[in-house]
Amino acid sequence: MKQDSKLIRVDLDFKNAFNSAGHSSLRKILEGFGIPDVSLLSSIYERSTMRILVGNERSAAIQLDTGTVQGSALSSFLFDLFINALLRLLDSTGILHRVRGVPEWNLQAFADDLSLYVSSTEDANTLLNLVGSFQEWSGLKISIKKSLVTGALYGQGEIRRQRDAMAVIRKRKPPPEAQRLSRSKLQETQELEQMDPDFEEDLTPVDEEINEACEELRSRSLLQRCDTCGRHRDKHHFPSSATNQCTQCSKSWTPRGIAYQGETLKVIRGRTPTRLLGTHHNMWLDTKSQRRKVIDAAIEVAAYLYKNENLRIDQRLKVISMCLPSLFSFSAPLIDLPEADLKTLTAVWVRAYKNAWNSAKGTATCLFTYPREQGGLQVKLPLGTLFSSIWGNLERYSQFDDGTRQMLELTYHEALADNGCLNLLELQDAAQHLGWKRASTNEVTFACYLASKLEIRVEWDPFNPDLIVSAPHMTLATLAC
């Protein structure tokens, strides 16, 4: 991450994006990109009309001068070209995020979502002015209500702020209370010791689980939840019982003075999880809220199968195959997943399979997880879904000659260097000796760790200089000419 500096992110939401692109602007963009047969496309859109049926009568023809044709295979490509004109305009400014150690850029875009990354308020306003100019020219409008600004301060500045916050928290912390053994408990223990000299107070595993659950519930009831970071903290972490923001969050830095077309954008603190490109995380890349959403969604599926007894077994299994993998696979390669959370998610999935088969809670788990050769059902579990998602994500990163491929190449060579390996096969052998936490610090290493855990060998060499896929697009275009 950054050192001794600021990182500001501006999330912009387009209003009815696919229906707002002006046809005249679209034609000019296509001509500027050198797209062939622009006149053919223009003739299709210039004659686009619609009629409204009111009762049994139709209205007069209404000329359409914005939007792309719904249901057309070309529409998504046309919108990509249209929005790329804006992206190139923003990229041409030379304004960058200034994050060290990664390729320099100033935006991320996915479909109709756009996020700007800058290091100062002035740079943010400069890019927003360009977006405003593009809006006036093209008709593509921004929804100010759904757009937001967030940011984070890194380095010594943030350390000083958090040190001051901890000093305030320590002043509020009450002195520890002396732990005393009740008279009744002491008498009960003495009586048992007199009856059995070898007595030792030992709880059964069931008692231990119950006590742990009760202790967790008791501690949660004594804690207060911060609305900003979502953490449960002791009372002295908050200025008062009526305040739902902890002192650490209130002391954190937030960007100010960022506006779009004269209207100030909503500001969200950097520690608050926000949705970006389909996943929820904060500016410190803490994805706890996204992990919680995935687990809660899996619990809802398991509960649905338990309540709806009228469904057949094949229908229940269809619900699982359509819901559980898709709920997890999208965010799986993008979030930091602790091993404990994977175990929790696995337990929920197994419970869903038991509910689908009308099995009791105490049914042996091995009946569902063992391979078919050993008499099990070999159901799909989160570990296999995580493996498929991460390797698929790495392959997509390597397909295009852009910043994502450059970042993957840095991550790839870093994984080889850190583990003393020459290729991916050697890295898979080395990864089996690593722990989950150590392996997950590098995406390529983690992918190899999952492969070794599932006893799968993956042969892949994405950055071999002798392969045509490794050649830059400009080089290939020159050779083709």
CSV table of C-alpha atoms in Angstrom, one decimal:
chain,number,residue,atom,x,y,z
A,1,MET,CA,0.0,0.0,0.0
A,2,LYS,CA,1.0,3.6,0.1
A,3,GLN,CA,3.6,5.2,2.4
A,4,ASP,CA,3.2,8.6,4.0
A,5,SER,CA,0.5,9.7,1.6
A,6,LYS,CA,-3.2,9.7,0.7
A,7,LEU,CA,-5.3,7.6,-1.5
A,8,ILE,CA,-8.7,8.8,-2.6
A,9,ARG,CA,-11.3,6.8,-4.4
A,10,VAL,CA,-14.3,8.3,-6.2
A,11,ASP,CA,-17.1,5.8,-7.1
A,12,LEU,CA,-19.3,7.0,-9.9
A,13,ASP,CA,-22.7,5.5,-10.9
A,14,PHE,CA,-24.1,6.1,-14.3
A,15,LYS,CA,-27.8,6.8,-14.7
A,16,ASN,CA,-29.5,4.3,-17.0
A,17,ALA,CA,-26.1,3.9,-18.7
A,18,PHE,CA,-27.0,1.7,-21.7
A,19,ASN,CA,-30.0,3.9,-22.7
A,20,SER,CA,-28.2,7.2,-22.3
A,21,ALA,CA,-25.5,7.1,-25.0
A,22,GLY,CA,-26.2,9.6,-27.7
A,23,HIS,CA,-26.2,8.3,-31.2
A,24,SER,CA,-24.4,11.2,-32.7
A,25,SER,CA,-21.6,10.9,-30.1
A,26,LEU,CA,-21.5,7.1,-30.6
A,27,ARG,CA,-20.9,7.6,-34.3
A,28,LYS,CA,-18.1,10.1,-33.8
A,29,ILE,CA,-16.4,7.7,-31.3
A,30,LEU,CA,-16.7,4.7,-33.7
A,31,GLU,CA,-15.2,6.8,-36.5
A,32,GLY,CA,-12.4,8.0,-34.2
A,33,PHE,CA,-11.5,4.4,-33.3
A,34,GLY,CA,-11.5,3.5,-37.0
A,35,ILE,CA,-14.3,1.0,-36.7
A,36,PRO,CA,-15.4,-0.3,-40.2
A,37,ASP,CA,-19.0,0.0,-41.6
A,38,VAL,CA,-19.9,2.8,-39.3
A,39,SER,CA,-22.4,4.0,-41.9
A,40,LEU,CA,-24.3,0.7,-41.7
A,41,LEU,CA,-24.5,0.9,-37.9
A,42,SER,CA,-25.6,4.5,-38.2
A,43,SER,CA,-28.4,3.7,-40.6
A,44,ILE,CA,-29.7,1.2,-38.1
A,45,TYR,CA,-29.8,3.6,-35.2
A,46,GLU,CA,-30.9,6.7,-37.2
A,47,ARG,CA,-34.1,5.0,-38.2
A,48,SER,CA,-34.9,3.6,-34.8
A,49,THR,CA,-38.4,4.5,-33.6
A,50,MET,CA,-40.8,3.3,-31.0
A,51,ARG,CA,-44.6,3.4,-30.5
A,52,ILE,CA,-46.6,3.2,-27.3
A,53,LEU,CA,-49.8,1.1,-27.2
A,54,VAL,CA,-52.5,2.8,-25.2
A,55,GLY,CA,-55.6,0.5,-25.1
A,56,ASN,CA,-56.2,-0.5,-28.7
A,57,GLU,CA,-54.5,2.5,-30.2
A,58,ARG,CA,-50.8,3.1,-31.0
A,59,SER,CA,-49.1,6.4,-30.7
A,60,ALA,CA,-47.2,8.2,-33.4
A,61,ALA,CA,-43.6,7.0,-34.1
A,62,ILE,CA,-41.1,8.4,-31.6
A,63,GLN,CA,-37.6,8.9,-32.8
A,64,LEU,CA,-34.9,7.4,-30.6
A,65,ASP,CA,-31.6,9.4,-30.5
A,66,THR,CA,-30.0,7.7,-27.4
A,67,GLY,CA,-29.3,4.2,-26.2
A,68,THR,CA,-28.3,0.9,-27.8
A,69,VAL,CA,-30.6,-1.7,-29.2
A,70,GLN,CA,-31.8,-4.1,-26.5
A,71,GLY,CA,-31.2,-7.7,-27.2
A,72,SER,CA,-28.6,-7.0,-29.9
A,73,ALA,CA,-25.3,-8.9,-29.7
A,74,LEU,CA,-23.5,-5.6,-30.8
A,75,SER,CA,-25.0,-3.5,-28.0
A,76,SER,CA,-22.5,-4.5,-25.3
A,77,PHE,CA,-19.5,-4.0,-27.6
A,78,LEU,CA,-20.8,-0.6,-28.7
A,79,PHE,CA,-21.2,0.5,-25.1
A,80,ASP,CA,-17.7,-0.7,-24.3
A,81,LEU,CA,-16.3,1.4,-27.2
A,82,PHE,CA,-18.4,4.4,-26.0
A,83,ILE,CA,-17.2,4.3,-22.4
A,84,ASN,CA,-13.6,3.6,-23.5
A,85,ALA,CA,-13.6,7.1,-25.0
A,86,LEU,CA,-14.1,8.5,-21.5
A,87,LEU,CA,-11.5,6.2,-20.0
A,88,ARG,CA,-8.9,7.2,-22.5
A,89,LEU,CA,-9.7,10.9,-21.9
A,90,LEU,CA,-9.2,10.4,-18.1
A,91,ASP,CA,-6.0,8.3,-18.7
A,92,SER,CA,-4.5,11.0,-21.0
A,93,THR,CA,-4.4,13.5,-18.1
A,94,GLY,CA,-1.3,11.9,-16.5
A,95,ILE,CA,-3.0,11.9,-13.1
A,96,LEU,CA,-2.1,8.7,-11.2
A,97,HIS,CA,-2.8,7.1,-7.9
A,98,ARG,CA,0.9,7.1,-6.8
A,99,VAL,CA,0.7,3.7,-5.2
A,100,ARG,CA,4.2,2.3,-5.0
A,101,GLY,CA,5.0,-1.2,-6.3
A,102,VAL,CA,2.1,-1.5,-8.8
A,103,PRO,CA,1.6,-0.3,-12.4
A,104,GLU,CA,0.4,3.3,-12.5
A,105,TRP,CA,-3.2,4.1,-13.5
A,106,ASN,CA,-6.1,6.3,-12.2
A,107,LEU,CA,-9.3,4.3,-12.8
A,108,GLN,CA,-11.1,1.0,-12.7
A,109,ALA,CA,-14.2,0.3,-14.8
A,110,PHE,CA,-16.6,-2.6,-15.0
A,111,ALA,CA,-19.8,-2.4,-17.1
A,112,ASP,CA,-21.4,0.8,-16.0
A,113,ASP,CA,-19.4,1.3,-12.8
A,114,LEU,CA,-16.4,3.7,-12.7
A,115,SER,CA,-13.9,4.3,-9.9
A,116,LEU,CA,-11.3,7.0,-9.9
A,117,TYR,CA,-8.1,6.7,-7.9
A,118,VAL,CA,-6.1,9.8,-7.1
A,119,SER,CA,-3.7,11.2,-4.4
A,120,SER,CA,-5.2,14.6,-3.9
A,121,THR,CA,-8.5,16.6,-3.9
A,122,GLU,CA,-7.3,18.7,-6.8
A,123,ASP,CA,-6.6,15.7,-8.9
A,124,ALA,CA,-10.0,14.3,-8.1
A,125,ASN,CA,-11.8,17.5,-9.1
A,126,THR,CA,-9.8,17.7,-12.3
A,127,LEU,CA,-11.0,14.2,-13.4
A,128,LEU,CA,-14.5,14.9,-12.3
A,129,ASN,CA,-14.5,18.1,-14.5
A,130,LEU,CA,-13.6,15.9,-17.5
A,131,VAL,CA,-16.4,13.5,-16.6
A,132,GLY,CA,-18.8,16.4,-16.5
A,133,SER,CA,-17.6,17.7,-19.9
A,134,PHE,CA,-18.1,14.2,-21.4
A,135,GLN,CA,-21.6,14.1,-19.9
A,136,GLU,CA,-22.5,17.3,-21.6
A,137,TRP,CA,-21.2,16.1,-24.9
A,138,SER,CA,-22.5,12.5,-24.8
A,139,GLY,CA,-25.6,12.5,-22.7
A,140,LEU,CA,-24.2,9.9,-20.3
A,141,LYS,CA,-25.3,11.2,-16.9
A,142,ILE,CA,-23.9,10.5,-13.4
A,143,SER,CA,-26.2,9.7,-10.5
A,144,ILE,CA,-24.9,12.0,-7.7
A,145,LYS,CA,-27.0,10.3,-5.0
A,146,LYS,CA,-25.4,6.9,-5.7
A,147,SER,CA,-21.9,8.3,-6.2
A,148,LEU,CA,-19.5,8.5,-3.2
A,149,VAL,CA,-16.0,9.5,-2.1
A,150,THR,CA,-13.8,7.5,0.3
A,151,GLY,CA,-10.1,7.6,1.1
A,152,ALA,CA,-7.3,6.6,3.4
A,153,LEU,CA,-4.2,8.1,4.9
A,154,TYR,CA,-1.2,5.8,5.0
A,155,GLY,CA,2.2,6.0,6.7
A,156,GLN,CA,3.2,8.1,9.7
A,157,GLY,CA,0.2,10.4,9.4
A,158,GLU,CA,-2.2,7.6,10.0
A,159,ILE,CA,0.0,6.1,12.7
A,160,ARG,CA,-0.1,9.3,14.7
A,161,ARG,CA,-3.9,9.6,14.4
A,162,GLN,CA,-4.3,6.0,15.7
A,163,ARG,CA,-1.8,6.6,18.5
A,164,ASP,CA,-3.7,9.6,19.6
A,165,ALA,CA,-7.0,7.6,19.5
A,166,MET,CA,-5.5,4.7,21.6
A,167,ALA,CA,-4.3,7.3,24.2
A,168,VAL,CA,-7.9,8.6,24.5
A,169,ILE,CA,-9.2,5.0,24.7
A,170,ARG,CA,-6.7,4.0,27.5
A,171,LYS,CA,-7.8,7.0,29.6
A,172,ARG,CA,-11.5,5.8,29.4
A,173,LYS,CA,-10.7,2.2,30.2
A,174,PRO,CA,-11.9,1.3,33.7
A,175,PRO,CA,-9.5,-0.4,36.2
A,176,PRO,CA,-9.7,-4.2,36.1
A,177,GLU,CA,-11.9,-5.8,38.7
A,178,ALA,CA,-10.5,-8.4,41.1
A,179,GLN,CA,-11.6,-12.0,40.3
A,180,ARG,CA,-13.0,-13.6,43.4
A,181,LEU,CA,-14.2,-17.2,43.8
A,182,SER,CA,-17.8,-17.4,45.2
A,183,ARG,CA,-18.2,-19.1,48.6
A,184,SER,CA,-20.7,-21.6,47.1
A,185,LYS,CA,-18.4,-22.6,44.3
A,186,LEU,CA,-15.5,-23.0,46.8
A,187,GLN,CA,-17.5,-25.1,49.1
A,188,GLU,CA,-18.8,-27.4,46.3
A,189,THR,CA,-15.2,-28.0,45.1
A,190,GLN,CA,-14.0,-28.8,48.6
A,191,GLU,CA,-16.8,-31.3,49.1
A,192,LEU,CA,-15.9,-33.1,45.8
A,193,GLU,CA,-12.3,-33.2,46.7
A,194,GLN,CA,-13.1,-34.9,50.1
A,195,MET,CA,-15.2,-37.5,48.3
A,196,ASP,CA,-12.6,-38.3,45.6
A,197,PRO,CA,-8.9,-37.4,46.3
A,198,ASP,CA,-8.1,-37.8,42.6
A,199,PHE,CA,-10.9,-35.3,41.6
A,200,GLU,CA,-10.1,-32.8,38.9
A,201,GLU,CA,-12.7,-30.5,37.5
A,202,ASP,CA,-12.8,-31.6,33.8
A,203,LEU,CA,-15.6,-30.7,31.4
A,204,THR,CA,-16.8,-33.0,28.6
A,205,PRO,CA,-16.3,-31.8,25.0
A,206,VAL,CA,-20.1,-31.1,24.9
A,207,ASP,CA,-19.9,-28.9,28.1
A,208,GLU,CA,-16.9,-27.1,26.6
A,209,GLU,CA,-18.8,-26.3,23.4
A,210,ILE,CA,-21.8,-25.0,25.4
A,211,ASN,CA,-19.6,-22.9,27.6
A,212,GLU,CA,-17.7,-21.4,24.7
A,213,ALA,CA,-21.0,-20.5,23.0
A,214,CYS,CA,-22.4,-19.0,26.1
A,215,GLU,CA,-19.2,-17.0,26.7
A,216,GLU,CA,-19.3,-15.7,23.1
A,217,LEU,CA,-22.9,-14.6,23.5
A,218,ARG,CA,-22.2,-13.0,26.9
A,219,SER,CA,-19.2,-11.1,25.5
A,220,ARG,CA,-21.1,-9.9,22.5
A,221,SER,CA,-23.9,-8.6,24.7
A,222,LEU,CA,-21.3,-6.5,26.6
A,223,LEU,CA,-19.7,-5.1,23.4
A,224,GLN,CA,-20.9,-2.2,21.3
A,225,ARG,CA,-20.8,-2.4,17.5
A,226,CYS,CA,-19.2,0.4,15.5
A,227,ASP,CA,-21.3,1.5,12.5
A,228,THR,CA,-18.3,2.6,10.6
A,229,CYS,CA,-15.9,-0.4,10.7
A,230,GLY,CA,-18.5,-3.0,11.9
A,231,ARG,CA,-16.4,-4.3,14.7
A,232,HIS,CA,-17.6,-5.2,18.2
A,233,ARG,CA,-15.6,-3.3,20.8
A,234,ASP,CA,-15.7,-2.6,24.6
A,235,LYS,CA,-17.6,0.4,25.8
A,236,HIS,CA,-14.5,2.5,26.5
A,237,HIS,CA,-13.7,2.5,22.7
A,238,PHE,CA,-16.7,4.8,22.2
A,239,PRO,CA,-17.0,8.5,23.3
A,240,SER,CA,-20.4,7.7,24.8
A,241,SER,CA,-23.1,5.0,24.8
A,242,ALA,CA,-25.2,7.1,22.4
A,243,THR,CA,-22.3,7.2,19.9
A,244,ASN,CA,-22.1,4.3,17.4
A,245,GLN,CA,-18.7,5.3,16.0
A,246,CYS,CA,-15.6,4.1,17.8
A,247,THR,CA,-12.8,6.6,18.6
A,248,GLN,CA,-10.3,5.0,16.1
A,249,CYS,CA,-12.8,5.6,13.2
A,250,SER,CA,-13.7,9.1,14.3
A,251,LYS,CA,-9.9,10.0,14.4
A,252,SER,CA,-9.3,8.5,10.9
A,253,TRP,CA,-8.8,10.9,7.9
A,254,THR,CA,-11.5,11.6,5.3
A,255,PRO,CA,-11.2,13.5,2.0
A,256,ARG,CA,-13.0,16.8,1.8
A,257,GLY,CA,-13.9,19.3,-1.0
A,258,ILE,CA,-14.6,16.9,-3.8
A,259,ALA,CA,-17.6,17.9,-5.9
A,260,TYR,CA,-19.3,17.1,-9.2
A,261,GLN,CA,-20.8,19.9,-11.2
A,262,GLY,CA,-20.9,22.1,-8.1
A,263,GLU,CA,-22.5,19.5,-5.9
A,264,THR,CA,-20.4,18.0,-3.1
A,265,LEU,CA,-20.3,14.2,-3.2
A,266,LYS,CA,-21.2,12.0,-0.3
A,267,VAL,CA,-18.1,11.1,1.8
A,268,ILE,CA,-17.7,7.6,3.4
A,269,ARG,CA,-14.9,6.9,5.9
A,270,GLY,CA,-12.2,4.6,4.6
A,271,ARG,CA,-12.8,2.0,7.3
A,272,THR,CA,-16.5,1.6,6.2
A,273,PRO,CA,-17.0,-1.4,3.8
A,274,THR,CA,-18.3,-0.3,0.4
A,275,ARG,CA,-19.3,-2.2,-2.6
A,276,LEU,CA,-16.7,-2.0,-5.4
A,277,LEU,CA,-16.9,-4.1,-8.6
A,278,GLY,CA,-19.2,-6.6,-6.9
A,279,THR,CA,-17.4,-7.1,-3.6
A,280,HIS,CA,-17.6,-5.3,-0.2
A,281,HIS,CA,-14.3,-4.1,1.4
A,282,ASN,CA,-12.8,-1.0,2.9
A,283,MET,CA,-9.8,1.1,1.9
A,284,TRP,CA,-7.5,-1.2,3.8
A,285,LEU,CA,-8.8,-4.1,1.7
A,286,ASP,CA,-10.5,-5.7,4.8
A,287,THR,CA,-13.1,-8.0,3.3
A,288,LYS,CA,-14.7,-9.3,6.5
A,289,SER,CA,-18.1,-7.9,5.5
A,290,GLN,CA,-18.0,-9.7,2.2
A,291,ARG,CA,-17.1,-13.0,3.8
A,292,ARG,CA,-20.0,-12.5,6.3
A,293,LYS,CA,-22.4,-12.0,3.4
A,294,VAL,CA,-21.2,-15.2,1.7
A,295,ILE,CA,-21.7,-17.2,4.8
A,296,ASP,CA,-25.0,-15.7,5.6
A,297,ALA,CA,-26.3,-16.4,2.1
A,298,ALA,CA,-25.2,-20.0,2.4
A,299,ILE,CA,-27.1,-20.3,5.7
A,300,GLU,CA,-30.2,-18.9,4.1
A,301,VAL,CA,-30.0,-21.7,1.4
A,302,ALA,CA,-29.6,-24.3,4.1
A,303,ALA,CA,-32.5,-22.9,6.0
A,304,TYR,CA,-34.7,-22.8,2.9
A,305,LEU,CA,-34.0,-26.5,2.2
A,306,TYR,CA,-34.8,-27.4,5.8
A,307,LYS,CA,-38.2,-25.5,5.8
A,308,ASN,CA,-39.4,-26.6,2.3
A,309,GLU,CA,-40.1,-30.3,2.9
A,310,ASN,CA,-42.4,-30.5,-0.2
A,311,LEU,CA,-39.4,-30.3,-2.6
A,312,ARG,CA,-38.1,-33.5,-4.1
A,313,ILE,CA,-34.5,-34.5,-3.4
A,314,ASP,CA,-33.4,-33.8,-7.0
A,315,GLN,CA,-35.1,-30.3,-6.8
A,316,ARG,CA,-33.2,-29.6,-3.6
A,317,LEU,CA,-29.9,-30.6,-5.1
A,318,LYS,CA,-30.6,-28.4,-8.0
A,319,VAL,CA,-31.1,-25.4,-5.6
A,320,ILE,CA,-27.7,-26.2,-4.1
A,321,SER,CA,-25.9,-26.5,-7.4
A,322,MET,CA,-27.4,-23.2,-8.7
A,323,CYS,CA,-27.0,-21.1,-5.5
A,324,LEU,CA,-24.1,-22.2,-3.3
A,325,PRO,CA,-21.2,-22.2,-5.8
A,326,SER,CA,-22.3,-19.0,-7.5
A,327,LEU,CA,-22.7,-17.2,-4.2
A,328,PHE,CA,-19.0,-18.0,-3.4
A,329,SER,CA,-17.2,-18.2,-6.7
A,330,PHE,CA,-17.6,-14.6,-7.8
A,331,SER,CA,-15.9,-13.0,-4.7
A,332,ALA,CA,-13.7,-16.0,-3.8
A,333,PRO,CA,-10.6,-14.9,-5.8
A,334,LEU,CA,-11.0,-11.3,-4.8
A,335,ILE,CA,-11.1,-11.5,-1.0
A,336,ASP,CA,-8.7,-12.6,1.7
A,337,LEU,CA,-10.3,-15.8,3.1
A,338,PRO,CA,-9.0,-17.1,6.5
A,339,GLU,CA,-9.0,-20.9,6.8
A,340,ALA,CA,-11.4,-20.6,9.8
A,341,ASP,CA,-14.0,-18.9,7.5
A,342,LEU,CA,-13.6,-21.6,4.9
A,343,LYS,CA,-14.2,-24.3,7.5
A,344,THR,CA,-17.3,-22.5,8.6
A,345,LEU,CA,-18.6,-22.2,5.1
A,346,THR,CA,-17.8,-25.9,4.5
A,347,ALA,CA,-19.9,-26.8,7.5
A,348,VAL,CA,-22.8,-24.8,6.2
A,349,TRP,CA,-22.6,-26.4,2.8
A,350,VAL,CA,-22.5,-29.9,4.3
A,351,ARG,CA,-25.5,-29.0,6.4
A,352,ALA,CA,-27.3,-27.9,3.2
A,353,TYR,CA,-26.6,-31.2,1.6
A,354,LYS,CA,-27.9,-33.1,4.6
A,355,ASN,CA,-31.1,-31.0,4.5
A,356,ALA,CA,-31.4,-31.8,0.8
A,357,TRP,CA,-31.2,-35.5,1.5
A,358,ASN,CA,-33.5,-35.3,4.5
A,359,SER,CA,-30.6,-36.6,6.7
A,360,ALA,CA,-30.4,-36.0,10.4
A,361,LYS,CA,-27.9,-33.4,11.8
A,362,GLY,CA,-25.8,-36.2,13.2
A,363,THR,CA,-25.3,-38.0,9.9
A,364,ALA,CA,-21.7,-38.8,9.2
A,365,THR,CA,-20.2,-36.1,7.0
A,366,CYS,CA,-18.0,-38.6,5.2
A,367,LEU,CA,-21.0,-40.0,3.4
A,368,PHE,CA,-21.2,-36.7,1.5
A,369,THR,CA,-17.5,-35.8,1.1
A,370,TYR,CA,-15.8,-39.1,0.4
A,371,PRO,CA,-15.0,-40.0,-3.2
A,372,ARG,CA,-17.5,-42.2,-5.1
A,373,GLU,CA,-14.9,-45.0,-5.3
A,374,GLN,CA,-15.0,-45.1,-1.5
A,375,GLY,CA,-18.8,-45.1,-1.3
A,376,GLY,CA,-19.3,-41.3,-0.8
A,377,LEU,CA,-21.4,-38.8,-2.8
A,378,GLN,CA,-18.3,-36.6,-3.5
A,379,VAL,CA,-20.3,-33.4,-3.3
A,380,LYS,CA,-18.8,-30.1,-4.4
A,381,LEU,CA,-17.3,-28.2,-1.4
A,382,PRO,CA,-16.0,-24.6,-1.0
A,383,LEU,CA,-12.4,-25.7,-1.3
A,384,GLY,CA,-13.0,-27.0,-4.9
A,385,THR,CA,-14.9,-23.9,-5.8
A,386,LEU,CA,-12.2,-21.7,-4.4
A,387,PHE,CA,-9.6,-23.6,-6.5
A,388,SER,CA,-11.6,-23.3,-9.7
A,389,SER,CA,-12.3,-19.6,-9.1
A,390,ILE,CA,-8.7,-18.6,-8.3
A,391,TRP,CA,-7.1,-20.5,-11.3
A,392,GLY,CA,-9.8,-19.1,-13.6
A,393,ASN,CA,-9.2,-15.6,-12.4
A,394,LEU,CA,-5.4,-16.0,-13.0
A,395,GLU,CA,-6.1,-17.2,-16.5
A,396,ARG,CA,-8.3,-14.2,-17.2
A,397,TYR,CA,-5.7,-11.8,-15.9
A,398,SER,CA,-3.2,-13.2,-18.4
A,399,GLN,CA,-5.4,-12.9,-21.5
A,400,PHE,CA,-5.0,-9.2,-22.2
A,401,ASP,CA,-2.0,-7.0,-22.6
A,402,ASP,CA,-3.0,-4.5,-19.9
A,403,GLY,CA,-2.4,-3.5,-16.3
A,404,THR,CA,-3.9,-6.7,-14.9
A,405,ARG,CA,-1.5,-8.8,-16.8
A,406,GLN,CA,1.4,-6.7,-15.7
A,407,MET,CA,0.3,-7.0,-12.0
A,408,LEU,CA,0.0,-10.8,-12.5
A,409,GLU,CA,3.5,-11.0,-13.9
A,410,LEU,CA,4.9,-9.2,-10.9
A,411,THR,CA,3.0,-11.5,-8.6
A,412,TYR,CA,4.1,-14.6,-10.5
A,413,HIS,CA,7.8,-13.8,-10.4
A,414,GLU,CA,7.6,-12.7,-6.8
A,415,ALA,CA,6.1,-16.1,-5.9
A,416,LEU,CA,8.8,-18.0,-7.7
A,417,ALA,CA,11.6,-15.8,-6.1
A,418,ASP,CA,10.2,-16.1,-2.6
A,419,ASN,CA,10.0,-19.9,-2.7
A,420,GLY,CA,13.2,-20.5,-4.7
A,421,CYS,CA,11.4,-22.1,-7.7
A,422,LEU,CA,12.0,-21.9,-11.4
A,423,ASN,CA,8.5,-22.7,-12.7
A,424,LEU,CA,4.9,-23.3,-11.6
A,425,LEU,CA,5.3,-27.1,-11.1
A,426,GLU,CA,8.2,-26.5,-8.7
A,427,LEU,CA,6.1,-23.9,-6.9
A,428,GLN,CA,3.2,-26.5,-6.4
A,429,ASP,CA,5.7,-28.9,-4.8
A,430,ALA,CA,7.0,-26.2,-2.5
A,431,ALA,CA,3.5,-24.8,-1.6
A,432,GLN,CA,2.4,-28.1,0.0
A,433,HIS,CA,4.9,-27.4,2.8
A,434,LEU,CA,3.4,-23.9,3.5
A,435,GLY,CA,0.6,-23.0,5.8
A,436,TRP,CA,-2.7,-21.4,4.7
A,437,LYS,CA,-1.8,-18.0,6.1
A,438,ARG,CA,1.7,-17.9,4.6
A,439,ALA,CA,0.5,-19.2,1.2
A,440,SER,CA,-2.4,-16.7,1.0
A,441,THR,CA,0.0,-13.7,1.0
A,442,ASN,CA,0.6,-14.2,-2.8
A,443,GLU,CA,-2.2,-15.1,-5.2
A,444,VAL,CA,-0.1,-17.4,-7.4
A,445,THR,CA,1.4,-19.2,-4.4
A,446,PHE,CA,-2.1,-19.6,-2.9
A,447,ALA,CA,-3.4,-21.1,-6.1
A,448,CYS,CA,-0.5,-23.6,-6.1
A,449,TYR,CA,-1.2,-24.4,-2.4
A,450,LEU,CA,-4.8,-25.2,-3.2
A,451,ALA,CA,-3.7,-27.4,-6.1
A,452,SER,CA,-1.4,-29.4,-3.8
A,453,LYS,CA,-4.1,-29.6,-1.1
A,454,LEU,CA,-6.5,-31.2,-3.7
A,455,GLU,CA,-3.7,-33.3,-5.2
A,456,ILE,CA,-4.1,-31.7,-8.6
A,457,ARG,CA,-1.2,-30.9,-10.9
A,458,VAL,CA,-1.6,-27.7,-13.0
A,459,GLU,CA,0.7,-27.2,-16.0
A,460,TRP,CA,0.7,-23.5,-17.0
A,461,ASP,CA,3.4,-21.1,-18.3
A,462,PRO,CA,1.7,-17.8,-19.0
A,463,PHE,CA,4.8,-15.7,-19.3
A,464,ASN,CA,7.0,-17.9,-21.5
A,465,PRO,CA,8.7,-15.3,-23.9
A,466,ASP,CA,8.6,-17.9,-26.8
A,467,LEU,CA,4.7,-18.1,-26.7
A,468,ILE,CA,2.7,-15.8,-29.0
A,469,VAL,CA,0.4,-14.9,-26.0
A,470,SER,CA,3.3,-13.2,-24.3
A,471,ALA,CA,4.0,-10.8,-27.1
A,472,PRO,CA,2.5,-7.3,-26.7
A,473,HIS,CA,-0.5,-6.4,-28.9
A,474,MET,CA,1.4,-3.6,-30.6
A,475,THR,CA,4.1,-6.1,-31.7
A,476,LEU,CA,1.5,-8.5,-33.1
A,477,ALA,CA,-0.3,-5.7,-34.9
A,478,THR,CA,3.0,-4.6,-36.5
A,479,LEU,CA,3.8,-8.1,-37.7
A,480,ALA,CA,0.3,-8.5,-39.1
A,481,CYS,CA,0.7,-5.4,-41.2
